[in-house]
Coordinates of C-alpha atoms in Angstrom, one line a residue:
X1 CA 108.4 -88.3 -54.8
X2 CA 112.0 -89.0 -55.9
X3 CA 113.4 -92.5 -55.0
X4 CA 115.8 -91.0 -52.4
X5 CA 113.0 -89.3 -50.5
X6 CA 110.8 -92.5 -50.7
X7 CA 113.7 -94.4 -49.2
X8 CA 114.0 -91.9 -46.4
X9 CA 110.3 -92.1 -45.6
X10 CA 110.3 -95.9 -45.7
X11 CA 113.3 -95.9 -43.3
X12 CA 111.1 -94.3 -40.6
X13 CA 107.8 -96.1 -40.9
X14 CA 105.8 -98.6 -43.0
X15 CA 102.2 -98.4 -44.1
X16 CA 101.0 -100.6 -41.2
X17 CA 102.2 -98.2 -38.5
X18 CA 98.8 -96.9 -37.4
X19 CA 97.3 -100.4 -37.2
X20 CA 100.3 -101.6 -35.1
X21 CA 100.0 -98.7 -32.7
X22 CA 96.2 -99.2 -32.3
X23 CA 96.7 -102.8 -31.5
X24 CA 99.4 -102.0 -28.9
X25 CA 97.3 -99.3 -27.2
X26 CA 94.3 -101.7 -26.9
X27 CA 96.7 -104.4 -25.5
X28 CA 97.7 -101.8 -22.8
X29 CA 94.0 -101.3 -21.9
X30 CA 93.7 -97.9 -23.6
X31 CA 91.1 -96.5 -25.9
X32 CA 92.8 -95.5 -29.1
X33 CA 90.3 -92.7 -29.6
X34 CA 90.6 -91.2 -26.1
X35 CA 94.2 -90.7 -25.0
X36 CA 96.4 -88.5 -22.9
X37 CA 99.9 -87.2 -23.5
X38 CA 101.1 -89.4 -20.7
X39 CA 99.6 -92.5 -22.5
X40 CA 101.7 -91.7 -25.6
X41 CA 105.0 -90.5 -24.1
X42 CA 106.9 -93.8 -24.8
X43 CA 106.0 -93.8 -28.5
X44 CA 105.6 -90.2 -29.7
X45 CA 108.8 -88.6 -28.5
X46 CA 111.2 -90.1 -31.1
X47 CA 114.3 -88.1 -30.1
X48 CA 117.0 -88.4 -27.5
X49 CA 116.0 -86.9 -24.1
X50 CA 112.2 -87.4 -24.6
X51 CA 109.8 -85.0 -23.1
X52 CA 112.4 -83.5 -20.8
X53 CA 114.5 -82.4 -23.7
X54 CA 111.5 -80.9 -25.4
X55 CA 110.4 -79.0 -22.3
X56 CA 113.9 -77.6 -21.7
X57 CA 114.1 -76.2 -25.2
X58 CA 110.6 -74.8 -25.1
X59 CA 111.3 -73.1 -21.7
X60 CA 114.4 -71.5 -23.3
X61 CA 112.2 -70.4 -26.2
X62 CA 109.8 -68.5 -23.9
X63 CA 106.7 -69.2 -26.1
X64 CA 103.7 -67.0 -25.7
X65 CA 100.1 -68.5 -26.0
X66 CA 98.7 -68.1 -29.4
X67 CA 102.1 -68.0 -31.3
X68 CA 102.3 -70.1 -34.4
X69 CA 105.0 -72.7 -34.6
X70 CA 106.2 -75.0 -37.4
X71 CA 107.3 -78.4 -36.2
X72 CA 109.9 -79.4 -38.8
X73 CA 110.2 -83.2 -39.1
X74 CA 107.3 -83.7 -36.7
X75 CA 107.2 -87.5 -36.8
X76 CA 104.1 -88.8 -35.0
X77 CA 103.4 -85.3 -33.6
X78 CA 104.6 -85.8 -30.0
X79 CA 106.4 -82.5 -29.7
X80 CA 103.6 -80.7 -31.5
X81 CA 101.1 -81.9 -29.0
X82 CA 103.3 -81.1 -26.0
X83 CA 103.8 -77.5 -27.3
X84 CA 100.1 -77.1 -27.8
X85 CA 99.0 -78.6 -24.5
X86 CA 101.7 -77.1 -22.2
X87 CA 102.6 -73.8 -23.9
X88 CA 99.4 -72.8 -25.7
X89 CA 100.8 -72.4 -29.2
X90 CA 99.3 -73.3 -32.5
X91 CA 101.4 -75.9 -34.5
X92 CA 101.8 -76.9 -38.1
X93 CA 103.7 -80.2 -38.3
X94 CA 105.5 -81.3 -41.5
X95 CA 107.2 -84.7 -42.2
X96 CA 108.2 -86.5 -45.3
X97 CA 106.9 -89.9 -44.0
X98 CA 103.2 -90.4 -44.9
X99 CA 102.5 -93.0 -42.1
X100 CA 103.8 -90.5 -39.5
X101 CA 101.4 -87.8 -40.7
X102 CA 98.5 -90.3 -40.6
X103 CA 99.4 -91.2 -37.0
X104 CA 100.0 -87.6 -36.0
X105 CA 96.5 -86.6 -37.2
X106 CA 94.9 -89.5 -35.4
X107 CA 96.7 -89.0 -32.1
X108 CA 96.0 -85.3 -32.0
X109 CA 92.3 -86.0 -32.5
X110 CA 92.4 -88.7 -29.8
X111 CA 94.0 -86.3 -27.3
X112 CA 91.6 -83.5 -28.1
X113 CA 94.4 -81.2 -29.6
X114 CA 93.4 -81.3 -33.3
X115 CA 91.7 -77.9 -33.2
X116 CA 95.1 -76.2 -32.8
X117 CA 97.2 -78.4 -35.1
X118 CA 97.6 -79.2 -38.7
X119 CA 99.9 -81.9 -40.2
X120 CA 101.2 -81.9 -43.8
X121 CA 103.3 -84.5 -45.6
X122 CA 106.0 -82.7 -47.5
X123 CA 109.8 -82.3 -47.9
X124 CA 111.3 -79.8 -45.4
X125 CA 113.4 -78.5 -48.3
X126 CA 110.3 -77.5 -50.3
X127 CA 107.7 -76.3 -47.9
X128 CA 104.2 -75.8 -49.3
X129 CA 103.7 -72.8 -46.9
X130 CA 103.3 -69.1 -47.3
X131 CA 106.0 -66.6 -46.5
X132 CA 106.4 -65.1 -43.0
X133 CA 103.6 -66.9 -41.2
X134 CA 105.4 -68.5 -38.2
X135 CA 106.7 -67.1 -35.0
X136 CA 109.1 -70.0 -34.6
X137 CA 110.3 -73.1 -36.3
X138 CA 111.0 -76.1 -34.1
X139 CA 113.5 -78.8 -35.2
X140 CA 114.4 -81.9 -33.2
X141 CA 116.7 -84.4 -34.9
X142 CA 115.7 -83.3 -38.4
X143 CA 118.5 -81.4 -40.0
X144 CA 120.8 -84.5 -40.4
X145 CA 118.2 -85.9 -42.8
X146 CA 118.4 -82.9 -45.2
X147 CA 120.8 -83.5 -48.0
X148 CA 120.6 -79.9 -49.1
X149 CA 120.7 -78.1 -45.7
X150 CA 121.3 -74.7 -47.3
X151 CA 118.0 -75.0 -49.1
X152 CA 116.3 -76.2 -46.0
X153 CA 117.5 -73.2 -44.0
X154 CA 116.4 -70.8 -46.7
X155 CA 112.9 -72.3 -46.5
X156 CA 112.9 -71.9 -42.8
X157 CA 114.0 -68.3 -43.1
X158 CA 111.3 -67.7 -45.7
X159 CA 108.4 -69.0 -43.6
X160 CA 109.4 -67.2 -40.4
X161 CA 108.1 -63.8 -39.5
X162 CA 110.6 -61.0 -39.2
X163 CA 112.4 -61.6 -35.9
X164 CA 111.1 -65.2 -35.8
X165 CA 113.2 -67.9 -34.2
X166 CA 114.6 -71.3 -35.2
X167 CA 114.8 -73.6 -32.2
X168 CA 117.1 -76.6 -32.5
X169 CA 117.7 -79.8 -30.6
X170 CA 120.0 -81.5 -33.1
X171 CA 122.6 -84.2 -33.6
X172 CA 126.0 -83.0 -35.0
X173 CA 129.1 -84.6 -36.2
X174 CA 131.6 -85.1 -33.4
X175 CA 135.3 -84.6 -33.2
X176 CA 136.1 -88.3 -33.7
X177 CA 136.5 -88.7 -37.5
X178 CA 135.9 -92.5 -37.5
X179 CA 132.8 -93.8 -39.4
X180 CA 129.6 -94.0 -37.5
X181 CA 128.4 -97.3 -36.0
X182 CA 125.3 -98.0 -38.2
X183 CA 122.4 -98.2 -38.3
X184 CA 121.2 -95.3 -36.2
X185 CA 117.7 -94.0 -35.8
X186 CA 118.1 -91.5 -38.7
X187 CA 120.0 -93.6 -41.1
X188 CA 120.6 -97.2 -42.2
X189 CA 123.8 -96.4 -44.1
X190 CA 126.3 -93.5 -44.3
X191 CA 124.9 -92.1 -47.5
X192 CA 121.7 -91.2 -45.7
X193 CA 123.3 -89.4 -42.8
X194 CA 124.0 -85.7 -43.4
X195 CA 125.6 -84.6 -40.1
X196 CA 127.3 -81.2 -39.9
X197 CA 129.8 -80.0 -37.4
X198 CA 128.5 -77.2 -35.1
X199 CA 130.9 -74.8 -37.0
X200 CA 129.5 -75.8 -40.4
X201 CA 125.9 -75.3 -39.2
X202 CA 126.7 -71.9 -37.7
X203 CA 128.2 -70.7 -41.0
X204 CA 125.2 -72.0 -43.0
X205 CA 122.8 -70.3 -40.5
X206 CA 124.6 -67.0 -40.8
X207 CA 124.6 -67.2 -44.6
X208 CA 120.8 -67.9 -44.5
X209 CA 120.1 -64.8 -42.4
X210 CA 120.1 -65.9 -38.8
X211 CA 121.8 -64.6 -35.7
X212 CA 122.5 -66.7 -32.6
X213 CA 120.4 -66.3 -29.4
X214 CA 121.6 -69.2 -27.2
X215 CA 123.4 -72.5 -27.5
X216 CA 124.1 -75.3 -25.1
X217 CA 125.8 -78.6 -25.6
X218 CA 123.7 -81.5 -24.2
X219 CA 125.9 -84.4 -25.3
X220 CA 126.5 -85.8 -21.8
X221 CA 122.8 -85.6 -20.9
X222 CA 121.9 -87.3 -24.1
X223 CA 124.5 -90.1 -23.4
X224 CA 123.1 -90.7 -19.9
X225 CA 119.6 -90.8 -21.2
X226 CA 120.5 -93.2 -24.0
X227 CA 122.4 -95.5 -21.6
X228 CA 119.4 -95.7 -19.3
X229 CA 117.1 -96.6 -22.1
X230 CA 119.6 -99.0 -23.8
X231 CA 119.8 -100.9 -20.5
X232 CA 116.0 -101.2 -20.3
X233 CA 115.8 -102.3 -24.0
X234 CA 118.6 -104.9 -23.6
X235 CA 117.0 -106.4 -20.5
X236 CA 113.9 -106.9 -22.6
X237 CA 111.5 -105.6 -20.0
X238 CA 107.9 -106.5 -20.7
X239 CA 106.8 -103.2 -22.2
X240 CA 104.4 -103.0 -25.0
X241 CA 104.6 -99.2 -25.8
X242 CA 108.2 -98.7 -27.0
X243 CA 109.9 -97.2 -30.0
X244 CA 110.2 -100.7 -31.4
X245 CA 106.6 -100.3 -32.5
X246 CA 107.8 -97.6 -34.8
X247 CA 111.1 -98.9 -36.0
X248 CA 110.7 -102.7 -35.5
X249 CA 113.3 -105.0 -33.9
X250 CA 116.2 -103.1 -35.6
X251 CA 115.6 -100.3 -33.0
X252 CA 117.6 -102.3 -30.4
X253 CA 120.7 -102.1 -32.5
X254 CA 120.0 -98.5 -33.5
X255 CA 119.8 -97.5 -29.9
X256 CA 123.0 -99.3 -29.0
X257 CA 124.9 -97.7 -31.9
X258 CA 123.7 -94.2 -31.0
X259 CA 124.9 -94.7 -27.5
X260 CA 128.3 -95.9 -28.8
X261 CA 128.5 -93.0 -31.2
X262 CA 127.8 -90.5 -28.4
X263 CA 130.3 -92.2 -26.0
X264 CA 133.1 -92.3 -28.6
X265 CA 132.7 -88.7 -29.7
X266 CA 131.4 -89.4 -33.2
X267 CA 128.3 -87.4 -32.6
X268 CA 127.4 -84.5 -30.3
X269 CA 124.0 -82.9 -29.3
X270 CA 123.2 -79.2 -28.9
X271 CA 120.1 -77.2 -28.2
X272 CA 120.1 -73.7 -29.7
X273 CA 118.1 -70.8 -30.7
X274 CA 118.7 -68.5 -33.8
X275 CA 116.7 -65.5 -34.8
X276 CA 115.8 -64.3 -38.3
X277 CA 117.5 -61.0 -39.1

């Protein structure tokens, strides 16, 4: 794996992630091999808005049981498991971070959802998947980590069935041109953040062969959610299961910076659906 991709993977998780999570679950009085989605909600929804945001996007998507979904940048597999359990779809999750894939496989088995899921460690810009096999591609906070977004969108188009949909809950560049407050959850430094404006992404999607279905800005909702969680994190409430288990102590500053970037208009959030044409 090229050095830039290794650095991206290392930004998200170290090789001791699974061990750390197991210890935290035991400390909470849970059996790491027998878990529910509620047990994991605090640590497996690594995007702004948590499960509520995932459900809102899934409801807009109108999934049908048995459909096949690609979870792009699946992380520890939280959204994959939610879609399987609550919407009856089959999911293939891909992520460039090896410890995330290890944890995703373990947690899916522990929640009894491994029969309908598969997790693959790979680059979203070079998917080791066959053409036209998915009804939908699901992407939450992933596109801003793709340095060659055009290539990434072409791969998404390739693996979607005719008429398949791309479902997005993504961070965009805001109207405020000032530099981002860093670090943020997706980047330690500016060189690793590949934010696009909504207009830039729209053009790239059209060039890649997609047509819009729906779009909704959710920046204000994201800001309120981040403020609430930043307050909890700053107060240092005695909670074991938090995103700090994933990112370490630096997550406190990441969360604060994300809140500040949202409040100052440096970033925006949208959920959207696009269809392969």
